[in-house]
Amino acid sequence: MMKVIWRIIPLLIIVLILFYLMDDRVKENEPLESPVKQGSAIQVPGNGGETTHPQRERPTSGLSVFVGESSKQLLEQKGDPDRVEPSEYGYEWWIYQTEFQMMAGVKDGKVNQIYTANSNSDVAPFEIGQDVEEIYRTTIIESEISIENGENIYTFSLNSEDIKSRPLVQYENVYAQLYTDVEDGKLEAIRFIDPITLVLHQPYDMSYMGEIVHPTRSASNMQAEVDRAMERQIFDLTNIYREKHGVPNVQGDYKLSEVARKHSEDMALENEQSEEPHVLASLAERLKEVGIDHRKAGENIASNYVDAIEAVHGWLNSSAHRSVLLDKDFTHLGTGAFGKYYTQDFIRMHIDEKKRQ
């Protein structure tokens, strides 16, 4: 009897291991919803222009000095961007990939924002990788910040989660959005942005007195270009974040991006037709349908975020999504965007598949 039991035990162990591996082979996360719904700003009584709030002197060095200045100055000091891409908000993104690893928003010949996660960038008065506790000790972090534009006043209200993961610091005519890694307690990235563009983005709960500022929406034919730009930016940011966390870069995969893009579109259509909801195909089913073989797969989804920067940062600070974003096993990534719906589809290819790439 004991001999039979000892023979069965190894078989049971093998079965359990196989079951675990199969169960863990495809990981799908629930969609990550932006904490702020776009277009939800609340108008409050009043005409605006009633108070003037003192502002800190803006930094005199570092990337923030470009914000509000002519784009010619940026070209003179940083050279031509590697890519120029459209945005949802009427400005262009100038993408610097190689030396500087930064993104600059440009509209009407002026820089309206600069974003970087590059540890070598001068982001005075802060440093990428800086301990967040040190920032809290040396910087006044406010839960309510107002922006005056003529007779209009826009007030952002930051909740405790905002203050922890993406505090907003006000300077004269420029604002610093600090993107922190809550798990590591470090400053992951930063965006310096001008007042009007911040109001257009509405990245925090906002109320206003006077008139609201609306972004210029892209034409339908332009929206596809914006979506493709978002996909490229999500891909770039994913590898930047993976590299910063000591995880190997992933390669792009066109077929995988088609799967991700179609899923973003399906989510958008499902949301529009919410009266008759239907179950979307699983990631495993979608990969099988197009013949993508893999050893392991994972998916992150986000909706209603301002842009690629906010979406990827959201994934980083959600433990379930972070585990996919920074999974060292993945070798390939497909990204999909459709309006405000974003998808990352990761896979680890079989060795023979990699050889064919």
Tab-separated table of C-alpha atoms in Angstrom:
chain	number	residue	atom	x	y	z
A	1	MET	CA	0.000	0.000	0.000
A	2	MET	CA	2.770	2.418	0.970
A	3	LYS	CA	4.604	1.663	-2.275
A	4	VAL	CA	1.503	2.623	-4.258
A	5	ILE	CA	1.156	5.867	-2.303
A	6	TRP	CA	4.806	6.772	-2.884
A	7	ARG	CA	4.303	6.185	-6.592
A	8	ILE	CA	1.200	8.354	-6.711
A	9	ILE	CA	2.678	11.300	-4.808
A	10	PRO	CA	5.190	12.312	-7.541
A	11	LEU	CA	2.415	12.111	-10.144
A	12	LEU	CA	0.189	14.354	-8.042
A	13	ILE	CA	3.023	16.836	-7.627
A	14	ILE	CA	3.603	16.930	-11.396
A	15	VAL	CA	-0.123	17.433	-12.040
A	16	LEU	CA	-0.295	20.269	-9.503
A	17	ILE	CA	2.762	21.969	-11.017
A	18	LEU	CA	1.308	21.708	-14.518
A	19	PHE	CA	-2.025	23.053	-13.289
A	20	TYR	CA	-0.301	25.996	-11.622
A	21	LEU	CA	1.770	26.793	-14.698
A	22	MET	CA	-1.226	26.596	-17.015
A	23	ASP	CA	-3.305	28.726	-14.682
A	24	ASP	CA	-0.556	31.351	-14.445
A	25	ARG	CA	0.291	31.319	-18.152
A	26	VAL	CA	-2.203	34.023	-19.136
A	27	LYS	CA	-2.860	36.900	-16.755
A	28	GLU	CA	-5.625	39.406	-17.474
A	29	ASN	CA	-6.220	42.375	-15.206
A	30	GLU	CA	-9.438	44.264	-14.724
A	31	PRO	CA	-9.544	47.603	-16.592
A	32	LEU	CA	-7.909	50.411	-14.639
A	33	GLU	CA	-10.235	53.403	-14.606
A	34	SER	CA	-8.843	56.916	-14.306
A	35	PRO	CA	-9.641	58.392	-10.869
A	36	VAL	CA	-10.920	61.519	-12.658
A	37	LYS	CA	-13.613	61.357	-15.309
A	38	GLN	CA	-12.868	63.700	-18.195
A	39	GLY	CA	-15.375	66.525	-18.558
A	40	SER	CA	-16.588	66.246	-14.956
A	41	ALA	CA	-15.481	69.735	-13.884
A	42	ILE	CA	-18.052	71.486	-11.678
A	43	GLN	CA	-19.026	75.106	-12.179
A	44	VAL	CA	-19.466	77.096	-8.978
A	45	PRO	CA	-21.159	80.499	-8.522
A	46	GLY	CA	-19.063	83.582	-9.118
A	47	ASN	CA	-17.427	85.486	-11.935
A	48	GLY	CA	-13.838	84.703	-11.036
A	49	GLY	CA	-10.992	87.174	-10.729
A	50	GLU	CA	-11.733	87.706	-7.046
A	51	THR	CA	-8.442	86.670	-5.410
A	52	THR	CA	-4.782	86.511	-6.262
A	53	HIS	CA	-2.737	83.674	-4.793
A	54	PRO	CA	1.009	84.145	-4.228
A	55	GLN	CA	3.115	81.807	-6.360
A	56	ARG	CA	6.569	80.364	-5.761
A	57	GLU	CA	9.352	81.625	-7.982
A	58	ARG	CA	9.809	79.203	-10.843
A	59	PRO	CA	13.079	77.277	-11.163
A	60	THR	CA	15.810	79.121	-13.033
A	61	SER	CA	17.486	75.991	-14.391
A	62	GLY	CA	16.526	72.568	-15.688
A	63	LEU	CA	13.881	71.445	-18.162
A	64	SER	CA	11.123	73.611	-16.673
A	65	VAL	CA	12.716	76.755	-18.130
A	66	PHE	CA	11.584	75.679	-21.611
A	67	VAL	CA	7.884	75.778	-20.667
A	68	GLY	CA	6.280	78.958	-21.976
A	69	GLU	CA	9.250	79.746	-24.205
A	70	SER	CA	9.672	79.522	-27.967
A	71	SER	CA	10.167	76.034	-29.373
A	72	LYS	CA	13.188	77.474	-31.226
A	73	GLN	CA	15.006	77.585	-27.901
A	74	LEU	CA	14.276	73.885	-27.416
A	75	LEU	CA	15.582	73.124	-30.915
A	76	GLU	CA	18.748	75.120	-30.304
A	77	GLN	CA	19.598	73.288	-27.090
A	78	LYS	CA	18.179	69.800	-27.666
A	79	GLY	CA	18.156	69.519	-31.461
A	80	ASP	CA	15.460	68.050	-33.681
A	81	PRO	CA	13.078	65.543	-32.079
A	82	ASP	CA	13.115	61.916	-33.193
A	83	ARG	CA	9.364	62.054	-33.847
A	84	VAL	CA	6.626	64.667	-34.025
A	85	GLU	CA	3.152	63.351	-33.204
A	86	PRO	CA	-0.355	64.772	-32.800
A	87	SER	CA	-2.199	64.854	-29.478
A	88	GLU	CA	-5.819	64.785	-28.373
A	89	TYR	CA	-5.526	68.395	-27.170
A	90	GLY	CA	-4.437	70.300	-30.278
A	91	TYR	CA	-0.699	70.478	-29.593
A	92	GLU	CA	2.137	68.380	-31.001
A	93	TRP	CA	4.294	65.986	-29.071
A	94	TRP	CA	7.995	66.288	-29.802
A	95	ILE	CA	9.512	62.930	-28.858
A	96	TYR	CA	13.193	62.747	-27.922
A	97	GLN	CA	14.133	59.073	-27.599
A	98	THR	CA	17.863	58.611	-27.828
A	99	GLU	CA	19.910	61.007	-25.713
A	100	PHE	CA	17.324	62.896	-23.659
A	101	GLN	CA	14.367	60.489	-23.321
A	102	MET	CA	11.786	63.233	-22.959
A	103	MET	CA	8.550	64.486	-24.471
A	104	ALA	CA	7.735	68.139	-25.172
A	105	GLY	CA	4.307	69.553	-25.963
A	106	VAL	CA	4.449	72.313	-28.587
A	107	LYS	CA	1.624	74.565	-29.777
A	108	ASP	CA	1.818	77.710	-31.911
A	109	GLY	CA	5.601	77.747	-31.651
A	110	LYS	CA	5.655	77.565	-27.837
A	111	VAL	CA	6.499	74.771	-25.435
A	112	ASN	CA	3.538	74.044	-23.156
A	113	GLN	CA	4.964	71.064	-21.231
A	114	ILE	CA	8.005	68.837	-20.762
A	115	TYR	CA	7.896	65.262	-19.460
A	116	THR	CA	10.765	62.944	-18.575
A	117	ALA	CA	11.497	59.810	-16.579
A	118	ASN	CA	15.219	59.964	-17.382
A	119	SER	CA	17.388	59.848	-14.260
A	120	ASN	CA	20.051	61.950	-16.015
A	121	SER	CA	17.685	64.837	-16.800
A	122	ASP	CA	17.936	68.124	-14.933
A	123	VAL	CA	14.478	68.526	-13.395
A	124	ALA	CA	15.432	71.136	-10.771
A	125	PRO	CA	14.413	71.614	-8.033
A	126	PHE	CA	13.772	67.849	-7.996
A	127	GLU	CA	15.693	64.755	-9.086
A	128	ILE	CA	14.363	61.654	-10.828
A	129	GLY	CA	14.823	58.820	-8.327
A	130	GLN	CA	14.649	61.221	-5.385
A	131	ASP	CA	13.184	59.867	-2.165
A	132	VAL	CA	9.561	60.948	-1.947
A	133	GLU	CA	9.769	61.518	1.808
A	134	GLU	CA	12.530	64.036	1.164
A	135	ILE	CA	10.298	65.855	-1.327
A	136	TYR	CA	7.490	66.017	1.231
A	137	ARG	CA	9.898	67.422	3.832
A	138	THR	CA	11.272	70.156	1.576
A	139	THR	CA	8.248	71.035	-0.565
A	140	ILE	CA	4.844	72.355	0.411
A	141	ILE	CA	2.329	69.929	-1.079
A	142	GLU	CA	-1.141	71.452	-1.208
A	143	SER	CA	-4.460	69.651	-1.578
A	144	GLU	CA	-6.075	72.601	-3.366
A	145	ILE	CA	-4.486	74.677	-6.113
A	146	SER	CA	-6.123	77.481	-8.103
A	147	ILE	CA	-5.256	78.789	-11.536
A	148	GLU	CA	-6.362	82.243	-12.645
A	149	ASN	CA	-6.816	83.000	-16.329
A	150	GLY	CA	-8.280	86.453	-16.879
A	151	GLU	CA	-11.571	86.493	-14.982
A	152	ASN	CA	-11.725	82.707	-14.777
A	153	ILE	CA	-10.576	80.667	-11.790
A	154	TYR	CA	-9.947	76.919	-11.994
A	155	THR	CA	-9.435	75.013	-8.746
A	156	PHE	CA	-7.911	71.544	-8.567
A	157	SER	CA	-8.690	69.390	-5.537
A	158	LEU	CA	-6.192	66.623	-4.824
A	159	ASN	CA	-7.293	63.687	-2.700
A	160	SER	CA	-4.966	61.643	-0.485
A	161	GLU	CA	-4.181	59.221	-3.314
A	162	ASP	CA	-3.273	62.104	-5.647
A	163	ILE	CA	-0.949	63.594	-3.046
A	164	LYS	CA	0.712	60.224	-2.557
A	165	SER	CA	1.148	59.199	-6.203
A	166	ARG	CA	1.013	62.395	-8.308
A	167	PRO	CA	1.213	65.603	-6.265
A	168	LEU	CA	1.023	68.958	-8.025
A	169	VAL	CA	3.449	71.781	-7.173
A	170	GLN	CA	2.704	75.355	-8.207
A	171	TYR	CA	5.307	77.827	-9.433
A	172	GLU	CA	4.991	81.110	-11.279
A	173	ASN	CA	3.406	80.249	-14.659
A	174	VAL	CA	4.467	76.607	-14.494
A	175	TYR	CA	3.285	73.563	-12.557
A	176	ALA	CA	5.182	70.392	-11.681
A	177	GLN	CA	3.282	67.105	-11.735
A	178	LEU	CA	5.348	64.626	-9.738
A	179	TYR	CA	4.813	61.010	-10.762
A	180	THR	CA	5.918	58.867	-7.842
A	181	ASP	CA	6.430	55.134	-7.511
A	182	VAL	CA	4.353	54.432	-4.422
A	183	GLU	CA	5.888	50.988	-3.890
A	184	ASP	CA	9.524	52.128	-4.108
A	185	GLY	CA	8.916	55.560	-2.596
A	186	LYS	CA	10.857	57.319	-5.365
A	187	LEU	CA	10.148	60.072	-7.883
A	188	GLU	CA	9.599	58.070	-11.076
A	189	ALA	CA	8.978	60.899	-13.560
A	190	ILE	CA	7.956	64.548	-13.786
A	191	ARG	CA	5.899	66.796	-16.054
A	192	PHE	CA	6.366	70.581	-16.104
A	193	ILE	CA	3.250	72.131	-17.639
A	194	ASP	CA	1.785	75.568	-18.274
A	195	PRO	CA	-1.488	76.637	-16.585
A	196	ILE	CA	-3.849	76.484	-19.577
A	197	THR	CA	-2.660	73.067	-20.723
A	198	LEU	CA	-3.121	71.762	-17.180
A	199	VAL	CA	-6.707	73.047	-17.244
A	200	LEU	CA	-7.263	71.400	-20.645
A	201	HIS	CA	-6.042	68.065	-19.266
A	202	GLN	CA	-8.083	68.223	-16.034
A	203	PRO	CA	-5.986	65.464	-14.421
A	204	TYR	CA	-7.499	66.122	-10.971
A	205	ASP	CA	-10.992	66.911	-9.715
A	206	MET	CA	-11.701	70.460	-10.854
A	207	SER	CA	-14.223	73.209	-10.167
A	208	TYR	CA	-14.285	76.571	-11.894
A	209	MET	CA	-15.729	80.079	-11.818
A	210	GLY	CA	-16.269	81.789	-15.150
A	211	GLU	CA	-15.906	79.846	-18.385
A	212	ILE	CA	-14.499	76.389	-18.940
A	213	VAL	CA	-11.677	75.796	-21.418
A	214	HIS	CA	-12.312	72.997	-23.899
A	215	PRO	CA	-9.655	71.221	-25.978
A	216	THR	CA	-9.915	71.290	-29.744
A	217	ARG	CA	-11.105	67.785	-30.591
A	218	SER	CA	-9.422	65.916	-33.415
A	219	ALA	CA	-11.303	65.206	-36.630
A	220	SER	CA	-12.209	61.560	-37.132
A	221	ASN	CA	-9.412	61.020	-39.672
A	222	MET	CA	-6.955	62.702	-37.290
A	223	GLN	CA	-8.089	60.601	-34.329
A	224	ALA	CA	-6.558	57.484	-35.873
A	225	GLU	CA	-3.197	59.281	-36.046
A	226	VAL	CA	-3.577	60.338	-32.400
A	227	ASP	CA	-4.330	56.723	-31.439
A	228	ARG	CA	-1.251	55.423	-33.259
A	229	ALA	CA	0.863	58.085	-31.526
A	230	MET	CA	-0.516	56.993	-28.148
A	231	GLU	CA	0.388	53.387	-28.934
A	232	ARG	CA	3.987	54.334	-29.725
A	233	GLN	CA	4.238	56.422	-26.566
A	234	ILE	CA	2.848	53.629	-24.378
A	235	PHE	CA	5.412	51.274	-25.899
A	236	ASP	CA	8.297	53.720	-25.318
A	237	LEU	CA	7.239	54.485	-21.733
A	238	THR	CA	6.829	50.793	-20.962
A	239	ASN	CA	10.441	50.089	-21.913
A	240	ILE	CA	11.681	53.187	-20.076
A	241	TYR	CA	9.932	52.037	-16.887
A	242	ARG	CA	11.085	48.435	-17.325
A	243	GLU	CA	14.690	49.549	-17.788
A	244	LYS	CA	14.509	51.801	-14.711
A	245	HIS	CA	13.345	48.809	-12.675
A	246	GLY	CA	16.002	46.453	-13.974
A	247	VAL	CA	13.688	44.492	-16.255
A	248	PRO	CA	14.645	43.560	-19.862
A	249	ASN	CA	13.111	45.601	-22.662
A	250	VAL	CA	10.342	44.087	-24.760
A	251	GLN	CA	10.231	44.049	-28.555
A	252	GLY	CA	7.349	45.373	-30.600
A	253	ASP	CA	5.095	42.933	-32.407
A	254	TYR	CA	2.746	44.140	-35.158
A	255	LYS	CA	0.335	41.217	-34.913
A	256	LEU	CA	0.132	41.595	-31.150
A	257	SER	CA	-0.539	45.323	-31.538
A	258	GLU	CA	-3.454	44.520	-33.842
A	259	VAL	CA	-4.913	42.319	-31.084
A	260	ALA	CA	-4.454	45.103	-28.512
A	261	ARG	CA	-5.871	47.762	-30.834
A	262	LYS	CA	-8.960	45.699	-31.623
A	263	HIS	CA	-9.553	45.115	-27.921
A	264	SER	CA	-9.381	48.847	-27.155
A	265	GLU	CA	-11.896	49.468	-29.937
A	266	ASP	CA	-14.199	46.709	-28.660
A	267	MET	CA	-14.104	48.190	-25.156
A	268	ALA	CA	-14.996	51.627	-26.475
A	269	LEU	CA	-17.925	50.262	-28.494
A	270	GLU	CA	-19.114	48.183	-25.546
A	271	ASN	CA	-19.114	51.286	-23.356
A	272	GLU	CA	-21.149	53.221	-25.925
A	273	GLN	CA	-23.671	50.373	-26.148
A	274	SER	CA	-23.839	49.679	-22.426
A	275	GLU	CA	-27.600	48.963	-22.630
A	276	GLU	CA	-26.752	45.607	-24.192
A	277	PRO	CA	-23.466	44.521	-22.611
A	278	HIS	CA	-21.720	41.448	-23.907
A	279	VAL	CA	-18.714	39.474	-22.718
A	280	LEU	CA	-15.552	40.247	-24.668
A	281	ALA	CA	-13.261	37.381	-25.656
A	282	SER	CA	-10.473	36.534	-23.219
A	283	LEU	CA	-6.855	37.294	-24.039
A	284	ALA	CA	-6.149	33.582	-24.531
A	285	GLU	CA	-9.030	33.335	-27.003
A	286	ARG	CA	-7.932	36.437	-28.897
A	287	LEU	CA	-4.335	35.255	-29.189
A	288	LYS	CA	-5.453	31.815	-30.345
A	289	GLU	CA	-7.800	33.337	-32.926
A	290	VAL	CA	-4.958	35.116	-34.742
A	291	GLY	CA	-2.462	32.293	-34.280
A	292	ILE	CA	-0.081	33.925	-31.796
A	293	ASP	CA	1.697	31.127	-29.970
A	294	HIS	CA	3.233	31.918	-26.600
A	295	ARG	CA	4.624	30.475	-23.412
A	296	LYS	CA	3.122	33.202	-21.235
A	297	ALA	CA	0.883	36.232	-21.764
A	298	GLY	CA	-0.401	39.213	-19.803
A	299	GLU	CA	-2.681	42.160	-20.398
A	300	ASN	CA	-3.173	45.613	-18.917
A	301	ILE	CA	-6.137	47.827	-19.789
A	302	ALA	CA	-6.872	51.440	-18.857
A	303	SER	CA	-9.588	53.932	-19.676
A	304	ASN	CA	-10.298	57.655	-19.449
A	305	TYR	CA	-6.725	58.683	-18.644
A	306	VAL	CA	-5.456	62.011	-19.985
A	307	ASP	CA	-2.732	60.446	-22.107
A	308	ALA	CA	-0.125	57.683	-22.340
A	309	ILE	CA	1.918	59.218	-19.514
A	310	GLU	CA	-0.957	59.044	-17.035
A	311	ALA	CA	-2.072	55.568	-18.160
A	312	VAL	CA	1.360	53.930	-17.783
A	313	HIS	CA	1.880	55.639	-14.425
A	314	GLY	CA	-1.514	54.327	-13.316
A	315	TRP	CA	-0.488	50.778	-14.230
A	316	LEU	CA	2.793	51.177	-12.333
A	317	ASN	CA	1.000	52.065	-9.099
A	318	SER	CA	-1.612	49.309	-9.265
A	319	SER	CA	-0.059	46.138	-7.832
A	320	ALA	CA	-1.844	43.752	-10.220
A	321	HIS	CA	-1.056	45.835	-13.314
A	322	ARG	CA	2.487	46.521	-12.104
A	323	SER	CA	3.200	42.780	-11.927
A	324	VAL	CA	2.418	42.536	-15.661
A	325	LEU	CA	4.126	45.795	-16.655
A	326	LEU	CA	7.388	44.785	-14.943
A	327	ASP	CA	7.281	41.022	-15.543
A	328	LYS	CA	10.836	40.021	-16.521
A	329	ASP	CA	9.634	36.976	-18.494
A	330	PHE	CA	7.869	38.888	-21.260
A	331	THR	CA	9.710	39.334	-24.557
A	332	HIS	CA	7.176	41.091	-26.828
A	333	LEU	CA	4.553	43.801	-26.468
A	334	GLY	CA	1.638	45.017	-28.542
A	335	THR	CA	-0.088	48.308	-27.673
A	336	GLY	CA	-3.535	49.460	-28.703
A	337	ALA	CA	-5.357	52.785	-28.301
A	338	PHE	CA	-8.840	53.822	-29.319
A	339	GLY	CA	-9.897	57.191	-27.954
A	340	LYS	CA	-9.535	56.969	-24.180
A	341	TYR	CA	-9.112	53.175	-24.099
A	342	TYR	CA	-5.617	51.734	-23.851
A	343	THR	CA	-4.360	48.126	-23.987
A	344	GLN	CA	-0.995	46.470	-23.394
A	345	ASP	CA	-0.665	42.840	-24.522
A	346	PHE	CA	2.552	41.105	-23.443
A	347	ILE	CA	3.766	37.660	-24.412
A	348	ARG	CA	6.771	35.449	-23.895
A	349	MET	CA	7.414	33.719	-27.190
A	350	HIS	CA	8.599	30.154	-27.628
A	351	ILE	CA	12.287	29.907	-28.467
A	352	ASP	CA	11.602	28.761	-32.015
A	353	GLU	CA	9.206	31.686	-32.512
A	354	LYS	CA	11.896	34.145	-31.408
A	355	LYS	CA	14.316	32.733	-33.965
A	356	ARG	CA	11.845	33.533	-36.729
A	357	GLN	CA	11.570	37.203	-35.689
